[in-house]
Amino acid sequence: MAGAGASGPRHTMADVARRAGVSTATVSRALTRPDQVSPKTRELVHEIAEELGFRPNLIGRQLRAQAANSLLILVQDLENPFYAELIKGAEYVARERQFSVVVGGTDGLEDVERLYAEQYLGRRVDGLILLTGHLPAGLSRKMAEQGPVVLVSEDNPELALCAVLVDNVGWAAQAVAHLHALGHRRIAHLCGPMARIISRERREGYRRALSQAGLPADPALEAPGDFSFETGRRATRALLALPDPPTAIFCANDESALGAIRAAQQVGLDVPRDLSVIGFDDTMLAEISDPPLTTIRQPRQQMGAVAAEMVIDMLENGPGQCARRILDCELVERSTVAAPAAKS
Amino acid sequence: MAGAGASGPRHTMADVARRAGVSTATVSRALTRPDQVSPKTRELVHEIAEELGFRPNLIGRQLRAQAANSLLILVQDLENPFYAELIKGAEYVARERQFSVVVGGTDGLEDVERLYAEQYLGRRVDGLILLTGHLPAGLSRKMAEQGPVVLVSEDNPELALCAVLVDNVGWAAQAVAHLHALGHRRIAHLCGPMARIISRERREGYRRALSQAGLPADPALEAPGDFSFETGRRATRALLALPDPPTAIFCANDESALGAIRAAQQVGLDVPRDLSVIGFDDTMLAEISDPPLTTIRQPRQQMGAVAAEMVIDMLENGPGQCARRILDCELVERSTVAAPAAKS
DNA sequence: GCGTAAAATGTAATCGATTGCATACGGGAT
DNA sequence: ATCCCGTATGCAATCGATTACATTTTACGC
């Protein structure tokens, strides 16, 4: 049985070297540069290493190599399923390239951000992927410029860092244009939290589409929200109670769109017959929704993957120029959008 | 402005020492053991460190300390929202205790597991939290015994490792007993994937509750499933087409419970009037469900937190005895369970 | 058998922070 | 002035792997 090696105390290269009657240099080479060592010694070393269950201490290696081979992904909210797939994409690429991934959920707390910044400044991770839209507290712009940092999903024009984004304005406009093309004239927007740039961008797209369609901008149709189901439900209830209620709602994300659908159903309206709803993101929720949600799909996994690519490329080929990649979205038509009912 | 320090090349302790005219030993002590150094030198060193923007290289520190101060959490499926909260709980505790967390999604792939095992064996992380129910490939039992490893959520009796669990059998039985108490006599079970221990445990609880209630075990009422919405929907459709269909279904998790609800609604049944449904986990989906799902709540965040506690305690106080913590669940009553309709 | 180049191996420095031990300094008591 | 002790500091080893450079061995041609 070519077992995985003995247990007991961990062995170092020196142990292997002693047992094999060679120097640590030879052991190192035998294991990492097999061609630089005679076949006989190579096999001897491998055998002994196996027998001892030797595993190179990665920290020693990292110190010497001056590289941790790992990335830090900073997220506001770990529980948001939107991020999970992004992380997955990044992790996949990282793995391919022999990097590991540290995930940090900050919950928006400065202290926590500062803590993670320390990991970066302390060289424990060598690249940073930010899904938070801003630099973590304790990390100045200058410091960010020193190492690879990539913003994902949420832009920050002030920072001018590398970024992987989608055209939120454009696709929000597209969503609204889709509703308009079907005949909707009273189109509402359920906003995201205004503190976040993506929310402002999506609202901007909404406004732009309205104006391009020659529709009046009615502030009453812009409902404040925060991406949550419950707020979406309440805001929609208010919209539907308007004297001249909307026939369609473009929601800033999927979760709040489900809230909108629920609100409609609760007052006896049918979706999509009486109210069309369109979301943004295409998370798992969109499929589970009843009826299934029409939404804008962001290529989440790809976004994570590209971000990891960028960071690792910068690490390997020097900083290079600061690229901004804009990835394509897609309008996924399911069953919450239809032409408006004829005026009664 | 007491800025965050200059940028430019990174400085080491030796740089600070030279500038301050002291030895690196003094710098180290000034920064980490302020009381062992005269106030004058201490301030001088702090000043210079600040001025240079010095940050200790954590890898150097780790090598010397022989500890990475970090935990690895291994998950099958990062996208499953169930795990996100667990990770969050673990991360919170880890942070409190000055540990960082590496998250690995294995997707059940052996190669990936092996890769992460290497991180552990290579001492790049010093503890392991497994949400996968088994040791990663490449990690023998003996090796696991050498360092702190904790199983969470999914037990593995063969391994006899530390674990943080819930009583799946007991709470599944509780769920079924709840249905029985309301008068249900035809109670079905929508199973999880049988490869997973938690699925078998929940089915076991289902069977036990039936037998305790004196109800016959009808194999036709045990529908195979895989935790997914779609499979849940299909399996439920089949159940409802039975000559003597169930009046209630206990589902192995929330997502498949939503599928069950949808199936019922699609054939014109009302939940809970015509069919009661109860889930397991109490994920976000339970609240979003329509009607809101009655389910068994697992204390996910706490589970993660306790697991991290255990690992770090073992790290700090030696292996200690191999504890198994069983945490309490809770039956969350929402709106998918009611007494069965009177026989027509 | 000798010379020479190539291949194999060894020696020791290196990465950066920490720390046991040794030394130097200062102050108080006798 | 002497001795002692406590505080502050420096020296140098240490953690484990890697690698530039030096040295030894091997192989081959003549």
PDB file of C-alpha atoms in Angstrom, chain B residues 43-275:
ATOM      1  CA  GLU B  43       8.089  56.692  20.186  1.00  0.00           C
ATOM      2  CA  LEU B  44      11.013  57.192  17.911  1.00  0.00           C
ATOM      3  CA  VAL B  45      10.428  53.794  16.358  1.00  0.00           C
ATOM      4  CA  HIS B  46       6.735  54.343  15.985  1.00  0.00           C
ATOM      5  CA  GLU B  47       7.341  57.646  14.341  1.00  0.00           C
ATOM      6  CA  ILE B  48       9.760  56.270  11.824  1.00  0.00           C
ATOM      7  CA  ALA B  49       7.604  53.254  11.117  1.00  0.00           C
ATOM      8  CA  GLU B  50       4.692  55.548  10.454  1.00  0.00           C
ATOM      9  CA  GLU B  51       6.766  57.827   8.292  1.00  0.00           C
ATOM     10  CA  LEU B  52       7.993  54.943   6.192  1.00  0.00           C
ATOM     11  CA  GLY B  53       4.579  53.317   6.043  1.00  0.00           C
ATOM     12  CA  PHE B  54       6.106  50.186   7.439  1.00  0.00           C
ATOM     13  CA  ARG B  55       3.921  47.073   7.686  1.00  0.00           C
ATOM     14  CA  PRO B  56       5.279  43.895   9.131  1.00  0.00           C
ATOM     15  CA  ASN B  57       5.571  41.141   6.595  1.00  0.00           C
ATOM     16  CA  LEU B  58       3.097  38.591   7.841  1.00  0.00           C
ATOM     17  CA  ILE B  59       4.759  35.730   6.078  1.00  0.00           C
ATOM     18  CA  GLY B  60       8.017  36.288   7.837  1.00  0.00           C
ATOM     19  CA  ARG B  61       6.153  36.481  11.068  1.00  0.00           C
ATOM     20  CA  GLN B  62       4.255  33.305  10.322  1.00  0.00           C
ATOM     21  CA  LEU B  63       7.337  31.372   9.470  1.00  0.00           C
ATOM     22  CA  ARG B  64       8.933  32.322  12.711  1.00  0.00           C
ATOM     23  CA  ALA B  65       5.775  31.742  14.724  1.00  0.00           C
ATOM     24  CA  GLN B  66       5.113  28.446  13.010  1.00  0.00           C
ATOM     25  CA  ALA B  67       1.487  29.369  12.613  1.00  0.00           C
ATOM     26  CA  ALA B  68      -0.449  30.767   9.721  1.00  0.00           C
ATOM     27  CA  ASN B  69      -3.279  32.040  11.834  1.00  0.00           C
ATOM     28  CA  SER B  70      -5.805  30.997   9.335  1.00  0.00           C
ATOM     29  CA  LEU B  71      -8.539  28.463   8.804  1.00  0.00           C
ATOM     30  CA  LEU B  72      -9.711  26.682   5.722  1.00  0.00           C
ATOM     31  CA  ILE B  73     -13.394  26.117   5.200  1.00  0.00           C
ATOM     32  CA  LEU B  74     -14.216  23.506   2.629  1.00  0.00           C
ATOM     33  CA  VAL B  75     -17.634  23.561   1.007  1.00  0.00           C
ATOM     34  CA  GLN B  76     -19.156  21.465  -1.724  1.00  0.00           C
ATOM     35  CA  ASP B  77     -21.130  24.193  -3.326  1.00  0.00           C
ATOM     36  CA  LEU B  78     -20.321  27.803  -2.732  1.00  0.00           C
ATOM     37  CA  GLU B  79     -23.508  28.948  -4.348  1.00  0.00           C
ATOM     38  CA  ASN B  80     -25.716  27.215  -1.884  1.00  0.00           C
ATOM     39  CA  PRO B  81     -26.971  30.009   0.349  1.00  0.00           C
ATOM     40  CA  PHE B  82     -27.096  27.592   3.228  1.00  0.00           C
ATOM     41  CA  TYR B  83     -23.332  27.655   3.489  1.00  0.00           C
ATOM     42  CA  ALA B  84     -22.905  31.367   3.146  1.00  0.00           C
ATOM     43  CA  GLU B  85     -24.284  32.074   6.554  1.00  0.00           C
ATOM     44  CA  LEU B  86     -22.220  29.327   8.091  1.00  0.00           C
ATOM     45  CA  ILE B  87     -19.116  30.834   6.608  1.00  0.00           C
ATOM     46  CA  LYS B  88     -20.137  34.191   7.901  1.00  0.00           C
ATOM     47  CA  GLY B  89     -20.453  32.868  11.422  1.00  0.00           C
ATOM     48  CA  ALA B  90     -17.065  31.223  11.228  1.00  0.00           C
ATOM     49  CA  GLU B  91     -15.489  34.286   9.778  1.00  0.00           C
ATOM     50  CA  TYR B  92     -16.833  36.460  12.502  1.00  0.00           C
ATOM     51  CA  VAL B  93     -15.292  34.367  15.235  1.00  0.00           C
ATOM     52  CA  ALA B  94     -12.082  33.923  13.316  1.00  0.00           C
ATOM     53  CA  ARG B  95     -11.739  37.635  12.984  1.00  0.00           C
ATOM     54  CA  GLU B  96     -12.262  38.175  16.684  1.00  0.00           C
ATOM     55  CA  ARG B  97      -9.466  35.779  17.339  1.00  0.00           C
ATOM     56  CA  GLN B  98      -7.102  37.217  14.784  1.00  0.00           C
ATOM     57  CA  PHE B  99      -7.525  34.460  12.269  1.00  0.00           C
ATOM     58  CA  SER B 100      -8.289  34.742   8.627  1.00  0.00           C
ATOM     59  CA  VAL B 101     -10.402  32.395   6.619  1.00  0.00           C
ATOM     60  CA  VAL B 102      -9.722  30.722   3.321  1.00  0.00           C
ATOM     61  CA  VAL B 103     -12.822  29.434   1.620  1.00  0.00           C
ATOM     62  CA  GLY B 104     -12.687  26.567  -0.802  1.00  0.00           C
ATOM     63  CA  GLY B 105     -15.491  25.315  -2.981  1.00  0.00           C
ATOM     64  CA  THR B 106     -14.733  21.810  -4.126  1.00  0.00           C
ATOM     65  CA  ASP B 107     -17.791  20.978  -6.198  1.00  0.00           C
ATOM     66  CA  GLY B 108     -17.104  17.490  -4.980  1.00  0.00           C
ATOM     67  CA  LEU B 109     -14.069  17.150  -7.246  1.00  0.00           C
ATOM     68  CA  GLU B 110     -11.271  15.032  -5.901  1.00  0.00           C
ATOM     69  CA  ASP B 111      -8.567  17.005  -7.607  1.00  0.00           C
ATOM     70  CA  VAL B 112      -9.754  20.166  -6.020  1.00  0.00           C
ATOM     71  CA  GLU B 113      -9.947  18.513  -2.651  1.00  0.00           C
ATOM     72  CA  ARG B 114      -6.440  17.294  -3.022  1.00  0.00           C
ATOM     73  CA  LEU B 115      -5.309  20.781  -3.782  1.00  0.00           C
ATOM     74  CA  TYR B 116      -6.852  22.153  -0.667  1.00  0.00           C
ATOM     75  CA  ALA B 117      -5.534  19.300   1.399  1.00  0.00           C
ATOM     76  CA  GLU B 118      -2.122  20.442   0.305  1.00  0.00           C
ATOM     77  CA  GLN B 119      -2.743  23.828   1.855  1.00  0.00           C
ATOM     78  CA  TYR B 120      -3.381  22.157   5.130  1.00  0.00           C
ATOM     79  CA  LEU B 121      -0.495  19.741   4.944  1.00  0.00           C
ATOM     80  CA  GLY B 122       1.747  22.538   3.808  1.00  0.00           C
ATOM     81  CA  ARG B 123       0.795  24.423   6.945  1.00  0.00           C
ATOM     82  CA  ARG B 124      -0.549  27.327   5.061  1.00  0.00           C
ATOM     83  CA  VAL B 125      -3.698  27.070   7.068  1.00  0.00           C
ATOM     84  CA  ASP B 126      -3.616  25.593  10.499  1.00  0.00           C
ATOM     85  CA  GLY B 127      -7.143  24.345  10.927  1.00  0.00           C
ATOM     86  CA  LEU B 128      -9.861  22.800   8.825  1.00  0.00           C
ATOM     87  CA  ILE B 129     -13.617  23.230   8.879  1.00  0.00           C
ATOM     88  CA  LEU B 130     -15.368  20.729   6.667  1.00  0.00           C
ATOM     89  CA  LEU B 131     -18.880  21.296   5.457  1.00  0.00           C
ATOM     90  CA  THR B 132     -18.559  18.394   3.086  1.00  0.00           C
ATOM     91  CA  GLY B 133     -19.171  15.433   5.335  1.00  0.00           C
ATOM     92  CA  HIS B 134     -15.934  13.737   4.464  1.00  0.00           C
ATOM     93  CA  LEU B 135     -12.221  14.291   4.513  1.00  0.00           C
ATOM     94  CA  PRO B 136     -10.869  15.804   1.348  1.00  0.00           C
ATOM     95  CA  ALA B 137      -9.089  13.391  -0.934  1.00  0.00           C
ATOM     96  CA  GLY B 138      -5.422  13.249  -0.127  1.00  0.00           C
ATOM     97  CA  LEU B 139      -5.935  13.667   3.562  1.00  0.00           C
ATOM     98  CA  SER B 140      -5.778  10.500   5.570  1.00  0.00           C
ATOM     99  CA  ARG B 141      -7.497  10.038   8.864  1.00  0.00           C
ATOM    100  CA  LYS B 142      -4.193   9.991  10.652  1.00  0.00           C
ATOM    101  CA  MET B 143      -3.213  13.290   9.182  1.00  0.00           C
ATOM    102  CA  ALA B 144      -6.487  14.792  10.189  1.00  0.00           C
ATOM    103  CA  GLU B 145      -5.865  13.732  13.721  1.00  0.00           C
ATOM    104  CA  GLN B 146      -2.686  15.709  13.792  1.00  0.00           C
ATOM    105  CA  GLY B 147      -4.320  19.035  13.490  1.00  0.00           C
ATOM    106  CA  PRO B 148      -7.649  20.548  14.293  1.00  0.00           C
ATOM    107  CA  VAL B 149     -10.377  19.425  11.959  1.00  0.00           C
ATOM    108  CA  VAL B 150     -14.060  19.986  12.568  1.00  0.00           C
ATOM    109  CA  LEU B 151     -16.986  18.591  10.664  1.00  0.00           C
ATOM    110  CA  VAL B 152     -20.007  20.829  10.406  1.00  0.00           C
ATOM    111  CA  SER B 153     -23.611  20.137   9.576  1.00  0.00           C
ATOM    112  CA  GLU B 154     -22.888  16.821   7.954  1.00  0.00           C
ATOM    113  CA  ASP B 155     -21.692  14.069  10.219  1.00  0.00           C
ATOM    114  CA  ASN B 156     -19.531  11.143   9.330  1.00  0.00           C
ATOM    115  CA  PRO B 157     -19.720   8.439  11.968  1.00  0.00           C
ATOM    116  CA  GLU B 158     -16.775   6.566  10.528  1.00  0.00           C
ATOM    117  CA  LEU B 159     -14.456   9.463  11.095  1.00  0.00           C
ATOM    118  CA  ALA B 160     -15.120  10.214  14.724  1.00  0.00           C
ATOM    119  CA  LEU B 161     -13.823  13.722  14.399  1.00  0.00           C
ATOM    120  CA  CYS B 162     -14.904  16.803  16.240  1.00  0.00           C
ATOM    121  CA  ALA B 163     -18.185  17.995  14.884  1.00  0.00           C
ATOM    122  CA  VAL B 164     -20.855  20.643  15.127  1.00  0.00           C
ATOM    123  CA  LEU B 165     -24.197  19.160  14.232  1.00  0.00           C
ATOM    124  CA  VAL B 166     -27.913  19.292  14.597  1.00  0.00           C
ATOM    125  CA  ASP B 167     -30.131  16.363  15.369  1.00  0.00           C
ATOM    126  CA  ASN B 168     -31.427  15.771  11.875  1.00  0.00           C
ATOM    127  CA  VAL B 169     -33.264  12.622  12.798  1.00  0.00           C
ATOM    128  CA  GLY B 170     -34.954  14.219  15.771  1.00  0.00           C
ATOM    129  CA  TRP B 171     -36.017  17.385  14.035  1.00  0.00           C
ATOM    130  CA  ALA B 172     -37.218  15.608  10.938  1.00  0.00           C
ATOM    131  CA  ALA B 173     -39.339  13.488  13.245  1.00  0.00           C
ATOM    132  CA  GLN B 174     -40.522  16.640  14.952  1.00  0.00           C
ATOM    133  CA  ALA B 175     -41.620  18.094  11.631  1.00  0.00           C
ATOM    134  CA  VAL B 176     -43.557  14.982  10.766  1.00  0.00           C
ATOM    135  CA  ALA B 177     -45.054  14.762  14.240  1.00  0.00           C
ATOM    136  CA  HIS B 178     -46.249  18.326  13.810  1.00  0.00           C
ATOM    137  CA  LEU B 179     -48.125  17.316  10.687  1.00  0.00           C
ATOM    138  CA  HIS B 180     -49.510  14.264  12.388  1.00  0.00           C
ATOM    139  CA  ALA B 181     -50.722  16.277  15.345  1.00  0.00           C
ATOM    140  CA  LEU B 182     -52.756  18.423  12.992  1.00  0.00           C
ATOM    141  CA  GLY B 183     -54.536  15.371  11.725  1.00  0.00           C
ATOM    142  CA  HIS B 184     -52.549  14.369   8.682  1.00  0.00           C
ATOM    143  CA  ARG B 185     -52.398  10.655   8.026  1.00  0.00           C
ATOM    144  CA  ARG B 186     -51.007  10.456   4.521  1.00  0.00           C
ATOM    145  CA  ILE B 187     -47.648  12.178   4.921  1.00  0.00           C
ATOM    146  CA  ALA B 188     -45.074  11.991   2.170  1.00  0.00           C
ATOM    147  CA  HIS B 189     -41.366  12.663   2.291  1.00  0.00           C
ATOM    148  CA  LEU B 190     -39.460  14.353  -0.464  1.00  0.00           C
ATOM    149  CA  CYS B 191     -35.967  12.992   0.076  1.00  0.00           C
ATOM    150  CA  GLY B 192     -32.613  14.632  -0.426  1.00  0.00           C
ATOM    151  CA  PRO B 193     -29.805  13.001  -2.393  1.00  0.00           C
ATOM    152  CA  MET B 194     -29.183   9.664  -0.754  1.00  0.00           C
ATOM    153  CA  ALA B 195     -25.439   9.985  -1.111  1.00  0.00           C
ATOM    154  CA  ARG B 196     -25.524  12.498   1.690  1.00  0.00           C
ATOM    155  CA  ILE B 197     -25.813  11.508   5.262  1.00  0.00           C
ATOM    156  CA  ILE B 198     -28.113  14.360   6.182  1.00  0.00           C
ATOM    157  CA  SER B 199     -30.588  13.082   3.610  1.00  0.00           C
ATOM    158  CA  ARG B 200     -30.555   9.628   5.105  1.00  0.00           C
ATOM    159  CA  GLU B 201     -30.879  11.041   8.590  1.00  0.00           C
ATOM    160  CA  ARG B 202     -33.889  13.113   7.692  1.00  0.00           C
ATOM    161  CA  ARG B 203     -35.555  10.187   6.047  1.00  0.00           C
ATOM    162  CA  GLU B 204     -34.797   8.147   9.126  1.00  0.00           C
ATOM    163  CA  GLY B 205     -36.536  10.798  11.231  1.00  0.00           C
ATOM    164  CA  TYR B 206     -39.503  10.715   8.895  1.00  0.00           C
ATOM    165  CA  ARG B 207     -39.804   6.946   9.191  1.00  0.00           C
ATOM    166  CA  ARG B 208     -39.377   7.009  12.913  1.00  0.00           C
ATOM    167  CA  ALA B 209     -42.112   9.593  13.375  1.00  0.00           C
ATOM    168  CA  LEU B 210     -44.484   7.595  11.210  1.00  0.00           C
ATOM    169  CA  SER B 211     -43.914   4.458  13.163  1.00  0.00           C
ATOM    170  CA  GLN B 212     -44.263   6.276  16.474  1.00  0.00           C
ATOM    171  CA  ALA B 213     -47.547   7.661  15.264  1.00  0.00           C
ATOM    172  CA  GLY B 214     -48.606   4.176  14.337  1.00  0.00           C
ATOM    173  CA  LEU B 215     -48.835   5.093  10.669  1.00  0.00           C
ATOM    174  CA  PRO B 216     -47.959   2.515   8.019  1.00  0.00           C
ATOM    175  CA  ALA B 217     -44.764   3.026   6.058  1.00  0.00           C
ATOM    176  CA  ASP B 218     -45.719   3.393   2.434  1.00  0.00           C
ATOM    177  CA  PRO B 219     -42.685   3.307   0.101  1.00  0.00           C
ATOM    178  CA  ALA B 220     -44.719   5.116  -2.524  1.00  0.00           C
ATOM    179  CA  LEU B 221     -44.732   8.146  -0.249  1.00  0.00           C
ATOM    180  CA  GLU B 222     -40.953   8.379  -0.154  1.00  0.00           C
ATOM    181  CA  ALA B 223     -40.110  10.363  -3.237  1.00  0.00           C
ATOM    182  CA  PRO B 224     -36.478  10.482  -4.354  1.00  0.00           C
ATOM    183  CA  GLY B 225     -35.015  13.965  -4.753  1.00  0.00           C
ATOM    184  CA  ASP B 226     -31.820  15.953  -4.826  1.00  0.00           C
ATOM    185  CA  PHE B 227     -32.562  19.141  -2.902  1.00  0.00           C
ATOM    186  CA  SER B 228     -33.360  21.053  -6.084  1.00  0.00           C
ATOM    187  CA  PHE B 229     -36.452  23.057  -6.927  1.00  0.00           C
ATOM    188  CA  GLU B 230     -37.107  21.364 -10.211  1.00  0.00           C
ATOM    189  CA  THR B 231     -36.771  17.816  -8.954  1.00  0.00           C
ATOM    190  CA  GLY B 232     -38.961  18.735  -6.018  1.00  0.00           C
ATOM    191  CA  ARG B 233     -41.613  19.987  -8.358  1.00  0.00           C
ATOM    192  CA  ARG B 234     -41.576  16.921 -10.526  1.00  0.00           C
ATOM    193  CA  ALA B 235     -41.526  14.481  -7.656  1.00  0.00           C
ATOM    194  CA  THR B 236     -44.441  16.235  -6.037  1.00  0.00           C
ATOM    195  CA  ARG B 237     -46.440  16.190  -9.225  1.00  0.00           C
ATOM    196  CA  ALA B 238     -45.985  12.435  -9.234  1.00  0.00           C
ATOM    197  CA  LEU B 239     -47.017  12.173  -5.596  1.00  0.00           C
ATOM    198  CA  LEU B 240     -50.165  14.151  -6.234  1.00  0.00           C
ATOM    199  CA  ALA B 241     -51.071  11.890  -9.107  1.00  0.00           C
ATOM    200  CA  LEU B 242     -51.134   8.898  -6.793  1.00  0.00           C
ATOM    201  CA  PRO B 243     -54.491   7.152  -6.366  1.00  0.00           C
ATOM    202  CA  ASP B 244     -54.391   8.047  -2.688  1.00  0.00           C
ATOM    203  CA  PRO B 245     -52.299  11.232  -2.643  1.00  0.00           C
ATOM    204  CA  PRO B 246     -50.670  12.644   0.501  1.00  0.00           C
ATOM    205  CA  THR B 247     -52.222  15.565   2.339  1.00  0.00           C
ATOM    206  CA  ALA B 248     -48.850  16.734   3.571  1.00  0.00           C
ATOM    207  CA  ILE B 249     -45.247  16.592   2.476  1.00  0.00           C
ATOM    208  CA  PHE B 250     -42.139  16.874   4.584  1.00  0.00           C
ATOM    209  CA  CYS B 251     -39.333  18.029   2.318  1.00  0.00           C
ATOM    210  CA  ALA B 252     -35.660  17.428   2.951  1.00  0.00           C
ATOM    211  CA  ASN B 253     -34.813  21.079   2.381  1.00  0.00           C
ATOM    212  CA  ASP B 254     -36.375  24.437   1.587  1.00  0.00           C
ATOM    213  CA  GLU B 255     -35.585  24.677  -2.076  1.00  0.00           C
ATOM    214  CA  SER B 256     -37.278  21.405  -2.904  1.00  0.00           C
ATOM    215  CA  ALA B 257     -40.183  22.447  -0.672  1.00  0.00           C
ATOM    216  CA  LEU B 258     -40.717  25.437  -2.919  1.00  0.00           C
ATOM    217  CA  GLY B 259     -40.819  23.032  -5.819  1.00  0.00           C
ATOM    218  CA  ALA B 260     -43.468  21.034  -4.000  1.00  0.00           C
ATOM    219  CA  ILE B 261     -45.569  24.123  -3.417  1.00  0.00           C
ATOM    220  CA  ARG B 262     -45.341  25.092  -7.041  1.00  0.00           C
ATOM    221  CA  ALA B 263     -46.368  21.633  -8.185  1.00  0.00           C
ATOM    222  CA  ALA B 264     -49.433  21.782  -6.003  1.00  0.00           C
ATOM    223  CA  GLN B 265     -50.366  25.207  -7.221  1.00  0.00           C
ATOM    224  CA  GLN B 266     -49.939  24.145 -10.805  1.00  0.00           C
ATOM    225  CA  VAL B 267     -52.545  21.421 -10.466  1.00  0.00           C
ATOM    226  CA  GLY B 268     -54.913  23.856  -8.848  1.00  0.00           C
ATOM    227  CA  LEU B 269     -54.380  22.892  -5.237  1.00  0.00           C
ATOM    228  CA  ASP B 270     -54.151  25.466  -2.513  1.00  0.00           C
ATOM    229  CA  VAL B 271     -51.304  25.387  -0.023  1.00  0.00           C
ATOM    230  CA  PRO B 272     -51.951  24.848   2.821  1.00  0.00           C
ATOM    231  CA  ARG B 273     -55.663  24.110   2.417  1.00  0.00           C
ATOM    232  CA  ASP B 274     -55.262  21.123   0.126  1.00  0.00           C
ATOM    233  CA  LEU B 275     -51.650  20.277   0.827  1.00  0.00           C
TER     234      LEU B 275
END
